[in-house]
CSV table of C-alpha atoms and ligand atoms in Angstrom, one decimal:
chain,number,residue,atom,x,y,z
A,1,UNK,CA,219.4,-91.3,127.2
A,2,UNK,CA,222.1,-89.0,126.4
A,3,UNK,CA,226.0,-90.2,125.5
A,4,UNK,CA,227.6,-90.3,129.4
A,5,UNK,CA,224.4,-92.3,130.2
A,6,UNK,CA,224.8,-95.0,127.0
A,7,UNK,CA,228.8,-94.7,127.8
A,8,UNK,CA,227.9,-95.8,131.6
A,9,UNK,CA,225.7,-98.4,130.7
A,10,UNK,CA,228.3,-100.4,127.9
A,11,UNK,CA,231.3,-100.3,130.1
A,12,UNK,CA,229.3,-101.8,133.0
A,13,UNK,CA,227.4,-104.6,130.8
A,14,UNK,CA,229.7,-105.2,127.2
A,15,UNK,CA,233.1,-106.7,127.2
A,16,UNK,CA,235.3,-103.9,126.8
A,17,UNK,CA,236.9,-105.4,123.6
A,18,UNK,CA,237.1,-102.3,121.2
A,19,UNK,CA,238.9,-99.1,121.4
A,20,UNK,CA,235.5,-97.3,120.6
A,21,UNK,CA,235.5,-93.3,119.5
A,22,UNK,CA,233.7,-91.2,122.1
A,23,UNK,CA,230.4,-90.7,119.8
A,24,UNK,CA,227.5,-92.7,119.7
A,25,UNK,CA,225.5,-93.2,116.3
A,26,UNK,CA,222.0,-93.0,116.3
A,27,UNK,CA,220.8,-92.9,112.6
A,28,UNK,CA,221.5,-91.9,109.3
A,29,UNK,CA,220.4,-90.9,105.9
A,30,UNK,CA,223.0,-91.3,102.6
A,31,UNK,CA,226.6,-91.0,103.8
A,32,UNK,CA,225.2,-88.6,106.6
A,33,UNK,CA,225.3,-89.7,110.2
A,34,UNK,CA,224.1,-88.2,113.6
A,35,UNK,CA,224.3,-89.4,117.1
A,36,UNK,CA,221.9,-89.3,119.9
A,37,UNK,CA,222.3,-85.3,120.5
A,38,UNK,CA,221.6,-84.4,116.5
A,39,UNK,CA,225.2,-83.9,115.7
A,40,UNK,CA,226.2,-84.3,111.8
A,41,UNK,CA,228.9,-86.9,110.6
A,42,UNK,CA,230.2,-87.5,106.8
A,43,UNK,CA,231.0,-91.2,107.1
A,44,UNK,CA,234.1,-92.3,105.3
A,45,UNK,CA,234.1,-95.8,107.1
A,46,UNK,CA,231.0,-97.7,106.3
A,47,UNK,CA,230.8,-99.4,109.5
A,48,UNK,CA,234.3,-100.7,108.1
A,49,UNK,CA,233.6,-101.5,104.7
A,50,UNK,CA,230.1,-102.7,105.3
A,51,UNK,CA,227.1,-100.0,104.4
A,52,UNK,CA,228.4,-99.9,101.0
A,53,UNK,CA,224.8,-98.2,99.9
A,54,UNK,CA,224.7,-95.8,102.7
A,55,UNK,CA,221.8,-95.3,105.5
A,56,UNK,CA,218.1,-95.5,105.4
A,57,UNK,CA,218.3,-97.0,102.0
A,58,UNK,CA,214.7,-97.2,101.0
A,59,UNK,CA,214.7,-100.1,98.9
A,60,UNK,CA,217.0,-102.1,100.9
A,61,UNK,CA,214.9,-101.3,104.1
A,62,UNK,CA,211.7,-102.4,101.7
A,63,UNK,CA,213.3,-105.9,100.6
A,64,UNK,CA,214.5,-106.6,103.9
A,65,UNK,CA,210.5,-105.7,105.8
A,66,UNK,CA,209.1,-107.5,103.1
A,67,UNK,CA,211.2,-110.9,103.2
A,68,UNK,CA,211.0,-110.7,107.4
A,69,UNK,CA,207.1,-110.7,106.7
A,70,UNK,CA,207.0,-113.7,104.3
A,71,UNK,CA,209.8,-115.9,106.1
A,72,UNK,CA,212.3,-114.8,108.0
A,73,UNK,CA,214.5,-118.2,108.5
A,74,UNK,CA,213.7,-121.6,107.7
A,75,UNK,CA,217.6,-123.1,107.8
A,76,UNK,CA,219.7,-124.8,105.1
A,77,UNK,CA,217.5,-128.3,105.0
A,78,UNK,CA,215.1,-126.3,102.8
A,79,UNK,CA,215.2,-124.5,99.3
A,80,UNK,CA,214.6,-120.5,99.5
A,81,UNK,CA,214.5,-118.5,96.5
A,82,UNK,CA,216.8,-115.4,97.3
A,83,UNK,CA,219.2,-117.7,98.3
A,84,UNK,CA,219.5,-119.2,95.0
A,85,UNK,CA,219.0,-116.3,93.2
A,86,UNK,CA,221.5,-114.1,95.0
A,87,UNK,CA,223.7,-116.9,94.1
A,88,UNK,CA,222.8,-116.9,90.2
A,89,UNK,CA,223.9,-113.2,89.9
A,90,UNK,CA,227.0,-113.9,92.0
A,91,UNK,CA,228.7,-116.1,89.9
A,92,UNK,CA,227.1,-114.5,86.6
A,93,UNK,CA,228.9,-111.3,88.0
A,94,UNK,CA,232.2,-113.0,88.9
A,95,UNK,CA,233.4,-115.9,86.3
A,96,UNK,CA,233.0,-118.4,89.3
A,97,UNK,CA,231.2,-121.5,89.5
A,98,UNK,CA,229.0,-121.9,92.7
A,99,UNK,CA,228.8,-120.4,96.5
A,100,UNK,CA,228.3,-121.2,100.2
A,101,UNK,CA,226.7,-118.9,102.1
A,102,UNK,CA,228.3,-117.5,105.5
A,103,UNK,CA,227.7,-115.0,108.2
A,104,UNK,CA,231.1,-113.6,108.5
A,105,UNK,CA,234.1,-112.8,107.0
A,106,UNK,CA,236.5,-115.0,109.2
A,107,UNK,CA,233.8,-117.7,108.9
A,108,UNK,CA,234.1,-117.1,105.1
A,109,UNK,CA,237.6,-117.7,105.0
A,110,UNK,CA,237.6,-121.1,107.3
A,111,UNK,CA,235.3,-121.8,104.2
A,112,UNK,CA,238.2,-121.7,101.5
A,113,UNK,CA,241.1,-123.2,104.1
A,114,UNK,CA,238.4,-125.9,104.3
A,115,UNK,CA,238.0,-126.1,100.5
A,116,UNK,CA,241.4,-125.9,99.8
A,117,UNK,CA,242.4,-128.7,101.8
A,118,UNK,CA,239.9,-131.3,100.7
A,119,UNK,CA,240.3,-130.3,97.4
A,120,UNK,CA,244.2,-131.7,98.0
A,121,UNK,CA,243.3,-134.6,99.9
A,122,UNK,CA,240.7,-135.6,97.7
A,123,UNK,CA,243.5,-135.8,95.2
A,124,UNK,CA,246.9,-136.2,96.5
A,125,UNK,CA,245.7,-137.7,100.2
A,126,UNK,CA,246.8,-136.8,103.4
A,127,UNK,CA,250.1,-134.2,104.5
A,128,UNK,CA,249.3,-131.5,102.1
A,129,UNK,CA,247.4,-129.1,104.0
A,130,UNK,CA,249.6,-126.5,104.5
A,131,UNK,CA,248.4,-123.0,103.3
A,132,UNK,CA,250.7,-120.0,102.7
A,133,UNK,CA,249.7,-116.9,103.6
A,134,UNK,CA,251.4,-113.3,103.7
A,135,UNK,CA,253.3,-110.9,105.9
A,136,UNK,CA,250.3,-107.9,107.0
A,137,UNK,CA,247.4,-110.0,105.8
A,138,UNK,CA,244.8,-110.0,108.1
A,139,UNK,CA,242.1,-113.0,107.5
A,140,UNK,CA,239.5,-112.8,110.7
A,141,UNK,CA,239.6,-113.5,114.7
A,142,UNK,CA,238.5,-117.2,114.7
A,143,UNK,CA,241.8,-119.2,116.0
A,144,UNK,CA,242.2,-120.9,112.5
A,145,UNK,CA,242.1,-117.2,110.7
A,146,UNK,CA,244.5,-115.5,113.4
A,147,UNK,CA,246.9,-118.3,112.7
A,148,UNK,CA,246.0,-117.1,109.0
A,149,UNK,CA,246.9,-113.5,109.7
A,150,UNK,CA,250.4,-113.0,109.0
A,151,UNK,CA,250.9,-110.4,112.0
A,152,UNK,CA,252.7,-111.6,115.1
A,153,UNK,CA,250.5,-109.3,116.7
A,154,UNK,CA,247.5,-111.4,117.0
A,155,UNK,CA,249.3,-114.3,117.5
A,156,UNK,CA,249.3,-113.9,121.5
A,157,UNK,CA,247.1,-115.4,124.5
A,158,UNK,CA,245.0,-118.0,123.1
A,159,UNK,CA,247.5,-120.2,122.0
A,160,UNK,CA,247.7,-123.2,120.7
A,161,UNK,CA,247.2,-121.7,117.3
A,162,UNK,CA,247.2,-123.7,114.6
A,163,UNK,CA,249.5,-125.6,112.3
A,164,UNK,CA,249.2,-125.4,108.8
A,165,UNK,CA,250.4,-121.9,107.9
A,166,UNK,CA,253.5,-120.3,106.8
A,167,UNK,CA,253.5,-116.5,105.8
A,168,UNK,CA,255.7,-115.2,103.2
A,169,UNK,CA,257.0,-111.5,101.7
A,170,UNK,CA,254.7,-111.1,98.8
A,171,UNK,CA,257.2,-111.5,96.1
A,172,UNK,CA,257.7,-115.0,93.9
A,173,UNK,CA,261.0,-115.4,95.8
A,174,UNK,CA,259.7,-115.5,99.1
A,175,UNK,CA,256.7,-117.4,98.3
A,176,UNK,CA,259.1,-120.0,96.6
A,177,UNK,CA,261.8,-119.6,99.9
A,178,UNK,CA,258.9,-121.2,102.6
A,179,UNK,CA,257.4,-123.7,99.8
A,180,UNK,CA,257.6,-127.3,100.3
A,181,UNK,CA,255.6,-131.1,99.3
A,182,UNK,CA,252.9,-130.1,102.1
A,183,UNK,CA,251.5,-126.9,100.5
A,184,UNK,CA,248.3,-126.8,98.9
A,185,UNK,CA,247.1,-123.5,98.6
A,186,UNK,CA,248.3,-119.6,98.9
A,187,UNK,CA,245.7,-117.3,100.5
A,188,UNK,CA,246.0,-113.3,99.9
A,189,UNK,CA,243.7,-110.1,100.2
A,190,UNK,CA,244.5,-107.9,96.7
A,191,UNK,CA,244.5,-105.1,98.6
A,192,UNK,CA,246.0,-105.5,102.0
A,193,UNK,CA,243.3,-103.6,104.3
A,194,UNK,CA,243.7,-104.2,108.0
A,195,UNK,CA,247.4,-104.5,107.1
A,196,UNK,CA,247.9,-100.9,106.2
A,197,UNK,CA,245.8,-100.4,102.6
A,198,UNK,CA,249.3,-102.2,101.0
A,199,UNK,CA,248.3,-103.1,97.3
A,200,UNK,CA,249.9,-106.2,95.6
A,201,UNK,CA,251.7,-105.9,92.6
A,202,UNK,CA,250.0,-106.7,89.2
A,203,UNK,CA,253.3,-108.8,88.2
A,204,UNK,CA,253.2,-110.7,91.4
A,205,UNK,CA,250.0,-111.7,91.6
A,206,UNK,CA,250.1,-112.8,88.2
A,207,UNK,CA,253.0,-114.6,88.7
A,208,UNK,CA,251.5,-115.9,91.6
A,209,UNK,CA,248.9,-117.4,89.1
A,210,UNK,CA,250.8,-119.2,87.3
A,211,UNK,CA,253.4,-120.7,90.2
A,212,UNK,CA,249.6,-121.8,91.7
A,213,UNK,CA,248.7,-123.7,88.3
A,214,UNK,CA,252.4,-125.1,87.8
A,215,UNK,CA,252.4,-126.6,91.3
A,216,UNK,CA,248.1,-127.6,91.3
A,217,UNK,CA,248.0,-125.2,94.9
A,218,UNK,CA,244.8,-123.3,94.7
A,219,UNK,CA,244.7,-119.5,94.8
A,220,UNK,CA,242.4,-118.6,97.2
A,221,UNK,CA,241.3,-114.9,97.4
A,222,UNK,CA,240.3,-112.9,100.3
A,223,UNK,CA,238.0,-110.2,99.3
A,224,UNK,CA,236.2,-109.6,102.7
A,225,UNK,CA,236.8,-105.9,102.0
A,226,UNK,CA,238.0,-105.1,98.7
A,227,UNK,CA,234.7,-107.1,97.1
A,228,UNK,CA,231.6,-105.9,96.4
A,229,UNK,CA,232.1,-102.7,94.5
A,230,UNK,CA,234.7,-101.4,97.0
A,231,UNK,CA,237.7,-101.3,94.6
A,232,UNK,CA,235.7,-100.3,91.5
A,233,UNK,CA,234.9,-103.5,89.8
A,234,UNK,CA,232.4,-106.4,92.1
A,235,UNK,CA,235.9,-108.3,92.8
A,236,UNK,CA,239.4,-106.9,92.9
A,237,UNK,CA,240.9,-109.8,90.7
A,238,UNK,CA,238.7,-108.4,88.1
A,239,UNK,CA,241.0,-105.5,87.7
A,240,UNK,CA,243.6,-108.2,88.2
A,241,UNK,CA,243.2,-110.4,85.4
A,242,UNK,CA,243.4,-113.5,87.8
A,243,UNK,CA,240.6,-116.0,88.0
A,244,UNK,CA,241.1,-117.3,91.7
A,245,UNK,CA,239.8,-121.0,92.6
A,246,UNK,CA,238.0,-119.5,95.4
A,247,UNK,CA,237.2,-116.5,96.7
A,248,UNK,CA,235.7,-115.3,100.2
A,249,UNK,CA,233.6,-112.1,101.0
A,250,UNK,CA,231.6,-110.9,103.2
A,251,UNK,CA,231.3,-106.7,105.1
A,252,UNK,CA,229.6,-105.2,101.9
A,253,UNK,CA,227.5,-107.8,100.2
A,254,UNK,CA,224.3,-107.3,102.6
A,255,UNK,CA,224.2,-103.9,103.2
A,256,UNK,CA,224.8,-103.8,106.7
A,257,UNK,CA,223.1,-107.4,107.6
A,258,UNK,CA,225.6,-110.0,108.4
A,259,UNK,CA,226.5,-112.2,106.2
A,260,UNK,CA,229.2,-113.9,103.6
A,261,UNK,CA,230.3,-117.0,101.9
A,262,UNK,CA,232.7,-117.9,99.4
A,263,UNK,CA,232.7,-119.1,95.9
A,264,UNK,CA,234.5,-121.9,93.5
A,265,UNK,CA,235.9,-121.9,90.2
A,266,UNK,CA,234.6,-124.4,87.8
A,267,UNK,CA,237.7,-127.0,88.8
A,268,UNK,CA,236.9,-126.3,92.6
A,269,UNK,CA,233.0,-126.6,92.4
A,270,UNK,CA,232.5,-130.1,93.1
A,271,UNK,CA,235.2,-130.4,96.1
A,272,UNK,CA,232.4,-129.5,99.0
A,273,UNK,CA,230.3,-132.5,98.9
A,274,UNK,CA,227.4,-133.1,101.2
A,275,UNK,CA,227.8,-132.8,105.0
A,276,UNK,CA,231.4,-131.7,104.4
A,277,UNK,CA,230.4,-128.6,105.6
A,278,UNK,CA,227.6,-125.9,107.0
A,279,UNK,CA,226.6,-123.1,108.9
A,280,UNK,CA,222.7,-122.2,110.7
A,281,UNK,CA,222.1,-118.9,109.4
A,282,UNK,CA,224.0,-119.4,105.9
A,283,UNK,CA,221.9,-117.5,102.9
A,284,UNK,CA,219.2,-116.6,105.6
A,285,UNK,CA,216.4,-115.3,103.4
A,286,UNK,CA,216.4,-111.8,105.0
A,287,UNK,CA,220.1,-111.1,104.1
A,288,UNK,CA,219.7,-112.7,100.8
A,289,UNK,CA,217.0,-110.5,100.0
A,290,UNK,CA,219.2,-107.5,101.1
A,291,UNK,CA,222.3,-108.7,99.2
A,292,UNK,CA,220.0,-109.1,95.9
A,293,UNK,CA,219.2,-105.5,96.6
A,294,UNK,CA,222.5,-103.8,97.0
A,295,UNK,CA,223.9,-106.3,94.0
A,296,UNK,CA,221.3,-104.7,91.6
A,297,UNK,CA,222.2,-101.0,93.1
A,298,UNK,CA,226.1,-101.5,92.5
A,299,UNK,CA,225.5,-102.0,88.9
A,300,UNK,CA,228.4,-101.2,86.1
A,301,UNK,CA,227.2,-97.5,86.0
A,302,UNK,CA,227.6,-96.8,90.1
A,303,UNK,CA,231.1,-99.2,89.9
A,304,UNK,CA,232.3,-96.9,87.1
A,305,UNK,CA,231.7,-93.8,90.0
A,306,UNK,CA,233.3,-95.9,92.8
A,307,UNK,CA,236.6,-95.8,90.3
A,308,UNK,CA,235.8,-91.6,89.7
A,309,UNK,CA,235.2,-90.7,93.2
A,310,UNK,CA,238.2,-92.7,94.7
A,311,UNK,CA,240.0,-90.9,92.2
A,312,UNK,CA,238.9,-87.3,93.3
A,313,UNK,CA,239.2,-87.9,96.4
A,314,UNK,CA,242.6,-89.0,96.2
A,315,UNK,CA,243.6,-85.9,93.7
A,316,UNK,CA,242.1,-83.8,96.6
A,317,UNK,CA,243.6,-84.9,99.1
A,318,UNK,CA,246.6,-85.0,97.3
A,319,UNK,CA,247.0,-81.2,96.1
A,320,UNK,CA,245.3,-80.2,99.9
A,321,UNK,CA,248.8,-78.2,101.7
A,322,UNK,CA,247.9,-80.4,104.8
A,323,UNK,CA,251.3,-80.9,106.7
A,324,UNK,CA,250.7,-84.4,108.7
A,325,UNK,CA,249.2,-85.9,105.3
A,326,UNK,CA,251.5,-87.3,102.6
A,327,UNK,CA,250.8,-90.0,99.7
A,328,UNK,CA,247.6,-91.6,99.4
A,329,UNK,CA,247.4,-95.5,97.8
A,330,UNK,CA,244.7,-97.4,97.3
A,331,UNK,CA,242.0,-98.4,94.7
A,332,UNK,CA,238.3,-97.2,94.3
A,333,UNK,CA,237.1,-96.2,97.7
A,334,UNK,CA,239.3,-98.3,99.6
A,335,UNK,CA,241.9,-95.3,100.4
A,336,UNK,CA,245.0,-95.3,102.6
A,337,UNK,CA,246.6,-91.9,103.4
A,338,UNK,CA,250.1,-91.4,104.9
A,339,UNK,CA,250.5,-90.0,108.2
A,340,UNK,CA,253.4,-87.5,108.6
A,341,UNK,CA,254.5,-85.9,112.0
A,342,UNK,CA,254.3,-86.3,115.1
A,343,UNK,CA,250.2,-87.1,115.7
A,344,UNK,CA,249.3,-90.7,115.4
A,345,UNK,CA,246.9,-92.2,112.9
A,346,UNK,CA,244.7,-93.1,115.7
A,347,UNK,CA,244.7,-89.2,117.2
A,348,UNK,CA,244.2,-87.9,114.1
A,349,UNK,CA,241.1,-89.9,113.3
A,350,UNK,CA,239.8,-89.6,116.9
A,351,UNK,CA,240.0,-85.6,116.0
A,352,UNK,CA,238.3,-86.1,112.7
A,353,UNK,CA,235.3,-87.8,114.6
A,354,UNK,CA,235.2,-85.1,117.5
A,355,UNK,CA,234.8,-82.4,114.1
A,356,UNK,CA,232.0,-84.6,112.0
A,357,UNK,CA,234.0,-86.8,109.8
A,358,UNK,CA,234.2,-91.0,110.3
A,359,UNK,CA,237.7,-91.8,109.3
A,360,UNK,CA,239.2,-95.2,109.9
A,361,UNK,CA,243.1,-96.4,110.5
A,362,UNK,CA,244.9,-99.0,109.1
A,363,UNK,CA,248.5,-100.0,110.0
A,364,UNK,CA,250.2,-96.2,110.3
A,365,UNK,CA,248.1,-95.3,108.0
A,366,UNK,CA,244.5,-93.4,108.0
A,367,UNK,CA,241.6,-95.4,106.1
A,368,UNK,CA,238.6,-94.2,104.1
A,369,UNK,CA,236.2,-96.7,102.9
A,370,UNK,CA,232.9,-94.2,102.2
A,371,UNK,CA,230.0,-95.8,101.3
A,372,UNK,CA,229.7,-96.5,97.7
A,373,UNK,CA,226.9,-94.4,97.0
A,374,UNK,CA,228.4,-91.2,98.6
A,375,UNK,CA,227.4,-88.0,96.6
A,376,UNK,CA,229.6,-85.0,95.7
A,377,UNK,CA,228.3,-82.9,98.2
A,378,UNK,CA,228.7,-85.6,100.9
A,379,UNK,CA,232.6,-85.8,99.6
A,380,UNK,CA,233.6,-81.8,99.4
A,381,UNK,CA,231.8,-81.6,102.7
A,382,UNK,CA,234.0,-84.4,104.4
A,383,UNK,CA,237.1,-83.6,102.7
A,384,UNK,CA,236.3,-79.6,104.1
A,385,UNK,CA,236.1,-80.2,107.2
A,386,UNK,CA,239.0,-82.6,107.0
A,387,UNK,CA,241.2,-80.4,105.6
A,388,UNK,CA,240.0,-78.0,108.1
A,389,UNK,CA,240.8,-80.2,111.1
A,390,UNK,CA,243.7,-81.6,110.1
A,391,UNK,CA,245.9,-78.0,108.4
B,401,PLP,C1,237.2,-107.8,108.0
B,401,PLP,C2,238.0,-108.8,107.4
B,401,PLP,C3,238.0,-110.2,107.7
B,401,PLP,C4,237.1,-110.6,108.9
B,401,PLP,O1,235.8,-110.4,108.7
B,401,PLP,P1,234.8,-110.6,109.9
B,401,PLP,O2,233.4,-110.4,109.3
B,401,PLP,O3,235.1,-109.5,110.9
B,401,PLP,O4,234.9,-112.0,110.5
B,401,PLP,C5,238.7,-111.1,107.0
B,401,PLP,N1,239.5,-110.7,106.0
B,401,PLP,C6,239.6,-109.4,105.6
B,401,PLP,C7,240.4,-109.0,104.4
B,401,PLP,C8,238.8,-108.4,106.3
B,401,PLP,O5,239.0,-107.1,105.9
């Protein structure tokens, strides 16, 4: 099959949902890519933040064949020992408490609304369930998580969305201007991805901290895409100095697999009791013996490079005399770039693909989120061409 045949055969059968490049992938090896016809691609996307340890990742591809040949499911009704183990190093790895196990990041997020509210009704009763959320957060595609996402944007067509969100500026004052008696929890990504790569403020999400304790609403964290190594440390509240009461994630932690979940602080641990809530494939032993894998990859030594490399790349890219790219923000390798002149984001990225480089967009912005384990070479290679492209 070559690419106008596959193209041919997806328009006719899938549901035409995605704005999709005009390449096809076939396989890779590292952060190197090739479609169908043998053509070479530096990735800098991940699969959007998800193939955090690259392709054909020999261990990960051994765990994964060995688990499918032991037991590939067996559902939640049963004890399986990645599951509990991948749990272990979790919370050993993040200060938190305990963890549900997911297969999305939107599903992982209805998991902390959920936890967030019964933790209030538990204690305060009934007409406290309201959740702030910001202005260019993005949260997931279920209807609860679009009402989430504070973007009018993707609050069209499938109305009625749902009550129980109000979105706010993130500063203090805002947060304090759309408060009220029916709040019980504020729910934020660190780094804004979707959004436009829009990092919070140190200052406000501290102060965010303490307004949560003062006023006993829980501080839920999304880290869908800036967790598991993506930022530098395995959570961006690490770098924060913030201890959330629950956090969500999900793209990175398998590798590639599907899967997430959330986790509890120590005050938040007990508030999902028993048939309060679940999920089929939750902490299926194949992607729990994938997550185990890449958690004992991304150890301190290769977080310590995710800080270096985001750095060089950004200094490159930086100092590069490339007219339609200005600043760069970001943390780790989750990079935004400015876009100046007349191109769009979205043609300049198409034009890095057409060359050999995955690039992603964000906002108005263009998005890099290489795989963790990218090399040097794979890097100068990328940004070479890139700068080639783009001058
Ligand atoms: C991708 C993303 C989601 C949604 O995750 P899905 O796995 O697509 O459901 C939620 N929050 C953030 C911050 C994300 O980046």
């Amino acid at each position: 099959m070559n690419f106008e045949e596959l193209k041919a055969l997806d328009h006719e059968y899938v549901m035409q949902t995605y704005g999709r490049f005009e390449v096809d992938i076939d396989h890779g090896s590292g952060a190197t890519l090739y479609d169908l016809a043998g053509r070479e691609y530096i990735d800098f996307s991940s699969g959007i933040g998800v193939c955090s340890i690259g392709y054909g990742n020999q261990r990960w591809a051994e765990a994964i064949t060995k688990q499918a040949l032991k037991l590939g499911h067996i559902s939640n009704l049963f004890y399986t020992q990645p599951y509990a183990q991948l749990a272990e190093i979790l919370c050993r790895r993040s200060g938190m408490s305990n963890v549900f196990f997911a297969n999305s990041g939107a599903e992982a997020n209805e998991g902390i609304i959920k936890l967030a509210r019964k933790y209030s009704f538990d204690k305060y009763g009934k007409g406290r369930g309201t959740i702030i959320t910001l202005t260019n957060s993005f949260h997931g595609r279920t209807v609860t998580t679009l009402s989430a996402t504070g973007q009018e944007t993707f609050h069209n067509y499938f109305f009625p969305f749902n009550d129980g969100f109000r979105h706010a500026e993130p500063t203090i004052e805002s947060v304090q201007a759309v408060a009220g008696h029916d709040v019980c929890a504020v729910m934020l990504e660190l780094i804004q991805g979707e959004g436009g790569v829009l990092p919070m403020e140190g200052e406000f999400v501290r102060k965010l901290a303490e307004l949560c304790q003062k006023r006993d609403w829980l501080l839920l964290i999304d880290e869908v895409q800036t967790g598991i190594g993506r930022t530098g440390s395995l959570f961006a509240y690490q770098q924060y100095g913030v201890l959330p009461d629950a956090v969500s994630f999900a793209k990175g932690i398998a590798g590639g697999l599907p899967m997430g979940g959330f986790m509890a602080n120590k005050k938040c641990r007990g508030v999902m009791t028993a048939g309060t809530h679940g999920t089929t494939f939750g902490g299926n032993p194949i992607c729990a013996a994938a997550a185990l894998e890449v958690l004992d990859i991304l150890d301190d030594h290769q977080l310590l490079e995710v800080q270096e490399k985001g750095d060089y790349i950004r200094g490159q890219i930086e100092s590069m005399d490339v007219a339609c790219l200005g600043s760069t923000r970001g943390l780790g390798l989750m990079i935004g770039i400015e876009v100046l002149g007349s191109q769009t984001n979205k043609e300049l990225a198409a034009k890095l693909v057409e060359n050999g480089v995955l690039c992603l967009t964000a906002g108005k912005m263009l998005r890099m989120l290489p795989p963790l384990t990218i090399t040097k070479e794979e890097i100068d290679k990328g940004l070479s061409i890139l700068k080639q492209v783009l001058a």
